[in-house]
Amino acid sequence: MQKLIITAAVTGAEVTHEQHSALPISPDEIAIATEECVKAGASIVHLHARNADGSPTQDRETYREIIAAVRKRCDVIIQVSTGGAVGMTPIERLAPLSLAPEMATLSMGTVNFGADVFMNHPSDMEDFARTMQEHGVKPELEIFDSGMLTTANRWLKKGILKGSQHFDFVLGIPGGMAATAEALIYLKTQLPANSTWTVAGIGSAQLQLGTLAIILGGHVRVGFEDNIYYRKNELASSNAQLVARIAKISRLLEREVATPSEARVMLGITGNA
Ligand code: KMH
Ligand code: ZN
């Protein structure tokens, strides 16, 4: 089995300081949290930017500061969000792509997102995919429900997406696909050939689905964006604590953890480092 790629989603757009006082917000806080996660076994950092007041932003200069602060501290695959926060315009969401990160997320469809709707119009999604190709950015295809994987398969046939793809199954968003073993296994059966995939289980599913993904040969995303708890009623002390636990489980299951350089090779990332 391939080594395990751990993605650390350290901030997200929705979690607040009130929910977790250790949520990294400023570029320096995000860079420190990232370095800790890399030391614990992460090879990709999934980045969201925040304003000083904690509100989400897709401001290019804020991303530039975050990326510079992270690169000063450690080697890691930088993956920016193009999902941003619910309600942001496509133009806002595209802003960090011009910084030529190694990776970026590409949401593959519209989904109810708790009380909101996370809008991803097909023509905007195609625009995002094209812009990533122009900037040499490897997309991570965000799959919130099974129809989005059907769309990815259709796009591969049409040539809108080309080559091996990396998928993220985000399971457990209220309005999206359930965070169950059956859902994850079904999605795995629908993957195009030569894909890699990771799972982002929301809430307590982060641990359970992450462990299942290790066994199934997938990869794992952990971090405060998706889950702030270590166990029931106990907040995680840091993002790195969640990374360290999944790395430990992987090694216990006799699956080694990939370094950033090894992950680049596995994902076919050749530029933009
Ligand atoms: N904040 C969510 C609405 C991504 O990063 O690409 C979208 C999201 C997905 O977090
Ligand atoms: Zn995100």
Short mmCIF file of C-alpha atoms and ligand atoms in Angstrom, two decimals:
data_model
loop_
_atom_site.label_atom_id
_atom_site.label_comp_id
_atom_site.label_asym_id
_atom_site.label_seq_id
_atom_site.Cartn_x
_atom_site.Cartn_y
_atom_site.Cartn_z
CA MET A 1 0.00 0.00 0.00
CA GLN A 2 1.10 3.58 -0.69
CA LYS A 3 2.29 5.66 2.23
CA LEU A 4 -0.42 7.75 3.89
CA ILE A 5 -0.83 11.39 2.91
CA ILE A 6 -2.20 13.43 5.81
CA THR A 7 -3.80 16.78 5.03
CA ALA A 8 -4.08 19.28 7.86
CA ALA A 9 -7.10 21.58 7.47
CA VAL A 10 -6.07 23.93 10.24
CA THR A 11 -8.51 26.86 10.08
CA GLY A 12 -11.45 26.56 7.66
CA ALA A 13 -13.98 29.31 7.18
CA GLU A 14 -16.68 28.48 9.70
CA VAL A 15 -15.13 27.56 13.07
CA THR A 16 -14.84 30.50 15.47
CA HIS A 17 -12.51 31.48 18.29
CA GLU A 18 -15.48 31.17 20.61
CA GLN A 19 -15.75 27.50 19.67
CA HIS A 20 -12.01 26.87 20.04
CA SER A 21 -9.57 29.40 21.48
CA ALA A 22 -6.60 27.68 19.75
CA LEU A 23 -8.05 28.16 16.25
CA PRO A 24 -5.23 29.70 14.18
CA ILE A 25 -6.35 32.96 12.59
CA SER A 26 -3.40 35.23 11.77
CA PRO A 27 -0.79 34.26 9.15
CA ASP A 28 1.75 33.60 11.91
CA GLU A 29 -0.68 31.46 13.91
CA ILE A 30 -1.56 29.49 10.78
CA ALA A 31 2.14 29.00 9.97
CA ILE A 32 2.95 27.83 13.52
CA ALA A 33 0.01 25.40 13.48
CA THR A 34 1.12 24.13 10.07
CA GLU A 35 4.69 23.53 11.21
CA GLU A 36 3.42 21.57 14.22
CA CYS A 37 1.19 19.49 11.92
CA VAL A 38 4.08 18.77 9.55
CA LYS A 39 6.23 17.63 12.49
CA ALA A 40 3.34 15.33 13.49
CA GLY A 41 3.08 13.81 9.98
CA ALA A 42 1.09 16.10 7.69
CA SER A 43 2.31 16.57 4.12
CA ILE A 44 -0.43 18.89 2.80
CA VAL A 45 -1.85 21.98 4.49
CA HIS A 46 -5.31 23.07 3.38
CA LEU A 47 -5.42 26.83 3.88
CA HIS A 48 -8.22 29.29 4.48
CA ALA A 49 -7.55 32.95 5.24
CA ARG A 50 -9.18 35.08 7.92
CA ASN A 51 -9.34 38.81 8.60
CA ALA A 52 -7.97 40.04 11.92
CA ASP A 53 -11.49 39.93 13.37
CA GLY A 54 -11.72 36.22 12.48
CA SER A 55 -14.11 36.59 9.55
CA PRO A 56 -13.27 34.54 6.44
CA THR A 57 -11.62 36.21 3.45
CA GLN A 58 -10.22 35.13 0.10
CA ASP A 59 -8.00 38.23 -0.05
CA ARG A 60 -4.96 37.47 -2.18
CA GLU A 61 -2.56 39.48 -0.02
CA THR A 62 -3.65 37.68 3.13
CA TYR A 63 -3.04 34.35 1.40
CA ARG A 64 0.32 35.65 0.20
CA GLU A 65 1.29 36.44 3.81
CA ILE A 66 0.11 33.06 5.04
CA ILE A 67 1.98 31.17 2.32
CA ALA A 68 5.19 33.15 2.95
CA ALA A 69 4.93 32.53 6.72
CA VAL A 70 4.35 28.80 6.18
CA ARG A 71 7.21 28.47 3.67
CA LYS A 72 9.56 30.19 6.12
CA ARG A 73 8.86 27.53 8.73
CA CYS A 74 8.54 24.25 6.85
CA ASP A 75 8.28 22.31 3.64
CA VAL A 76 4.67 21.28 3.01
CA ILE A 77 2.36 21.05 0.01
CA ILE A 78 0.32 24.25 0.03
CA GLN A 79 -3.30 23.75 -0.91
CA VAL A 80 -5.42 26.90 -0.96
CA SER A 81 -9.19 26.86 -0.67
CA THR A 82 -11.26 28.08 -3.59
CA GLY A 83 -14.39 27.19 -1.63
CA GLY A 84 -13.85 30.10 0.74
CA ALA A 85 -17.01 30.67 2.74
CA VAL A 86 -20.65 30.30 1.77
CA GLY A 87 -21.88 33.40 -0.06
CA MET A 88 -18.55 34.51 -1.54
CA THR A 89 -18.53 35.28 -5.26
CA PRO A 90 -16.61 33.10 -7.73
CA ILE A 91 -14.24 35.99 -8.44
CA GLU A 92 -13.43 36.38 -4.74
CA ARG A 93 -12.91 32.63 -4.38
CA LEU A 94 -10.49 32.47 -7.33
CA ALA A 95 -8.17 35.16 -5.94
CA PRO A 96 -5.48 32.97 -4.29
CA LEU A 97 -4.95 30.90 -7.46
CA SER A 98 -2.81 33.63 -9.02
CA LEU A 99 -0.25 33.00 -6.24
CA ALA A 100 0.41 29.66 -7.99
CA PRO A 101 0.10 27.33 -5.00
CA GLU A 102 0.88 23.67 -5.61
CA MET A 103 -2.74 22.64 -5.05
CA ALA A 104 -6.21 24.12 -4.66
CA THR A 105 -9.62 22.71 -3.87
CA LEU A 106 -12.23 22.49 -6.61
CA SER A 107 -15.78 21.93 -5.36
CA MET A 108 -17.64 19.67 -7.78
CA GLY A 109 -21.21 20.83 -7.18
CA THR A 110 -23.74 22.73 -5.13
CA VAL A 111 -24.71 21.37 -1.72
CA ASN A 112 -26.91 22.44 1.16
CA PHE A 113 -24.48 23.43 3.89
CA GLY A 114 -26.26 23.42 7.23
CA ALA A 115 -28.72 26.31 7.00
CA ASP A 116 -26.93 27.73 3.92
CA VAL A 117 -26.35 26.73 0.31
CA PHE A 118 -22.78 26.32 -0.92
CA MET A 119 -23.23 27.41 -4.53
CA ASN A 120 -21.09 25.93 -7.28
CA HIS A 121 -22.65 26.68 -10.65
CA PRO A 122 -21.37 24.33 -13.38
CA SER A 123 -20.02 27.18 -15.51
CA ASP A 124 -18.15 28.63 -12.50
CA MET A 125 -16.69 25.22 -11.70
CA GLU A 126 -15.41 24.88 -15.27
CA ASP A 127 -13.90 28.34 -14.97
CA PHE A 128 -12.15 27.31 -11.72
CA ALA A 129 -10.80 24.13 -13.37
CA ARG A 130 -9.52 26.10 -16.37
CA THR A 131 -7.86 28.72 -14.16
CA MET A 132 -6.10 26.01 -12.14
CA GLN A 133 -4.78 24.49 -15.37
CA GLU A 134 -3.52 27.91 -16.50
CA HIS A 135 -1.64 28.41 -13.22
CA GLY A 136 -0.26 24.84 -13.06
CA VAL A 137 -2.22 24.14 -9.87
CA LYS A 138 -3.20 20.55 -9.05
CA PRO A 139 -6.89 20.44 -8.10
CA GLU A 140 -8.27 18.42 -5.24
CA LEU A 141 -11.84 17.60 -6.27
CA GLU A 142 -14.18 18.18 -3.32
CA ILE A 143 -16.99 15.62 -3.31
CA PHE A 144 -19.82 16.43 -0.90
CA ASP A 145 -22.29 14.00 -2.49
CA SER A 146 -22.13 11.15 -4.98
CA GLY A 147 -23.49 13.11 -7.98
CA MET A 148 -20.39 15.29 -7.79
CA LEU A 149 -18.24 12.24 -8.47
CA THR A 150 -20.48 11.42 -11.43
CA THR A 151 -19.79 14.96 -12.68
CA ALA A 152 -16.04 14.45 -12.30
CA ASN A 153 -16.24 11.23 -14.34
CA ARG A 154 -18.23 13.07 -17.03
CA TRP A 155 -15.70 15.92 -17.10
CA LEU A 156 -12.85 13.47 -17.53
CA LYS A 157 -14.60 11.97 -20.57
CA LYS A 158 -15.20 15.45 -21.99
CA GLY A 159 -11.59 16.50 -21.35
CA ILE A 160 -12.47 19.33 -18.95
CA LEU A 161 -10.33 17.45 -16.41
CA LYS A 162 -7.25 15.67 -17.67
CA GLY A 163 -5.03 12.96 -16.20
CA SER A 164 -5.00 11.40 -12.74
CA GLN A 165 -7.17 13.20 -10.23
CA HIS A 166 -7.05 13.56 -6.46
CA PHE A 167 -10.43 13.49 -4.68
CA ASP A 168 -11.54 14.58 -1.22
CA PHE A 169 -14.71 12.93 0.07
CA VAL A 170 -16.18 15.42 2.53
CA LEU A 171 -18.71 13.38 4.46
CA GLY A 172 -21.09 14.49 7.18
CA ILE A 173 -21.96 18.08 6.19
CA PRO A 174 -25.66 18.55 7.06
CA GLY A 175 -27.11 18.52 3.52
CA GLY A 176 -24.35 16.39 2.00
CA MET A 177 -23.57 12.69 1.96
CA ALA A 178 -23.64 10.89 5.29
CA ALA A 179 -20.40 10.10 7.13
CA THR A 180 -20.80 6.33 7.00
CA ALA A 181 -18.54 3.46 6.04
CA GLU A 182 -21.06 2.43 3.38
CA ALA A 183 -20.98 5.89 1.77
CA LEU A 184 -17.18 5.94 1.68
CA ILE A 185 -16.96 2.45 0.20
CA TYR A 186 -19.58 3.30 -2.44
CA LEU A 187 -17.67 6.44 -3.48
CA LYS A 188 -14.45 4.43 -3.75
CA THR A 189 -16.18 2.09 -6.24
CA GLN A 190 -17.05 5.07 -8.49
CA LEU A 191 -13.54 6.51 -8.77
CA PRO A 192 -11.93 6.80 -12.18
CA ALA A 193 -8.82 4.68 -12.76
CA ASN A 194 -5.51 5.99 -11.40
CA SER A 195 -7.15 8.30 -8.85
CA THR A 196 -5.94 9.08 -5.38
CA TRP A 197 -8.42 10.01 -2.67
CA THR A 198 -8.66 11.32 0.83
CA VAL A 199 -11.52 11.56 3.31
CA ALA A 200 -12.59 14.50 5.45
CA GLY A 201 -15.08 13.19 7.99
CA ILE A 202 -16.97 15.94 9.78
CA GLY A 203 -17.08 15.91 13.59
CA SER A 204 -16.52 12.56 15.26
CA ALA A 205 -16.47 10.89 11.82
CA GLN A 206 -13.01 12.39 11.32
CA LEU A 207 -11.44 9.64 13.41
CA GLN A 208 -13.66 6.80 12.26
CA LEU A 209 -13.61 7.46 8.52
CA GLY A 210 -9.95 8.41 8.65
CA THR A 211 -9.15 5.03 10.16
CA LEU A 212 -11.26 3.29 7.50
CA ALA A 213 -9.49 5.22 4.74
CA ILE A 214 -6.12 4.06 6.07
CA ILE A 215 -7.34 0.46 5.78
CA LEU A 216 -8.89 1.02 2.32
CA GLY A 217 -5.74 2.58 0.84
CA GLY A 218 -7.02 6.15 0.79
CA HIS A 219 -5.59 9.20 2.51
CA VAL A 220 -6.86 11.29 5.42
CA ARG A 221 -7.67 14.92 6.18
CA VAL A 222 -7.88 16.05 9.78
CA GLY A 223 -7.94 19.42 11.54
CA PHE A 224 -10.10 22.07 13.09
CA GLU A 225 -11.86 22.95 9.82
CA ASP A 226 -13.77 19.67 10.07
CA ASN A 227 -13.58 18.75 13.76
CA ILE A 228 -12.40 20.46 16.94
CA TYR A 229 -12.81 17.52 19.32
CA TYR A 230 -10.29 14.89 20.37
CA ARG A 231 -13.03 12.76 21.86
CA LYS A 232 -16.61 13.31 23.04
CA ASN A 233 -16.80 16.44 25.23
CA GLU A 234 -13.02 17.02 25.01
CA LEU A 235 -11.62 19.65 22.67
CA ALA A 236 -8.43 18.76 20.80
CA SER A 237 -5.49 20.71 22.21
CA SER A 238 -4.22 21.56 18.72
CA ASN A 239 -4.48 20.64 15.06
CA ALA A 240 -1.22 18.73 15.50
CA GLN A 241 -2.77 16.50 18.15
CA LEU A 242 -5.30 15.30 15.55
CA VAL A 243 -2.54 14.76 12.96
CA ALA A 244 -0.40 12.85 15.46
CA ARG A 245 -3.27 10.52 16.34
CA ILE A 246 -4.05 9.58 12.73
CA ALA A 247 -0.31 9.11 12.00
CA LYS A 248 -0.06 6.81 15.01
CA ILE A 249 -3.08 4.76 13.90
CA SER A 250 -1.60 4.46 10.42
CA ARG A 251 1.73 3.18 11.76
CA LEU A 252 -0.09 0.77 14.09
CA LEU A 253 -1.82 -0.55 10.95
CA GLU A 254 1.61 -0.92 9.35
CA ARG A 255 1.14 1.89 6.87
CA GLU A 256 3.94 4.46 6.82
CA VAL A 257 3.25 8.18 6.60
CA ALA A 258 4.41 10.17 3.56
CA THR A 259 6.72 13.16 3.73
CA PRO A 260 5.79 16.22 1.62
CA SER A 261 8.34 15.17 -1.05
CA GLU A 262 6.92 11.66 -1.17
CA ALA A 263 3.37 13.03 -1.37
CA ARG A 264 4.36 15.27 -4.31
CA VAL A 265 5.53 12.21 -6.23
CA MET A 266 2.38 10.24 -5.35
CA LEU A 267 0.13 13.12 -6.48
CA GLY A 268 2.15 13.93 -9.59
CA ILE A 269 2.91 17.47 -8.45
CA THR A 270 5.88 18.78 -10.38
CA GLY A 271 5.67 22.58 -10.25
CA ASN A 272 4.78 25.62 -8.12
CA ALA A 273 6.68 24.51 -4.97
N1 KMH B 1 -16.17 26.65 3.65
C1 KMH B 1 -16.95 25.81 2.79
C2 KMH B 1 -18.20 26.52 2.37
C3 KMH B 1 -13.00 24.31 0.28
O1 KMH B 1 -12.18 24.71 1.08
O2 KMH B 1 -12.78 24.20 -0.91
C4 KMH B 1 -16.21 25.36 1.59
C5 KMH B 1 -14.91 24.73 1.83
C6 KMH B 1 -14.40 23.93 0.70
O3 KMH B 1 -14.27 24.85 2.85
ZN ZN B 2 -11.80 24.24 3.18
#
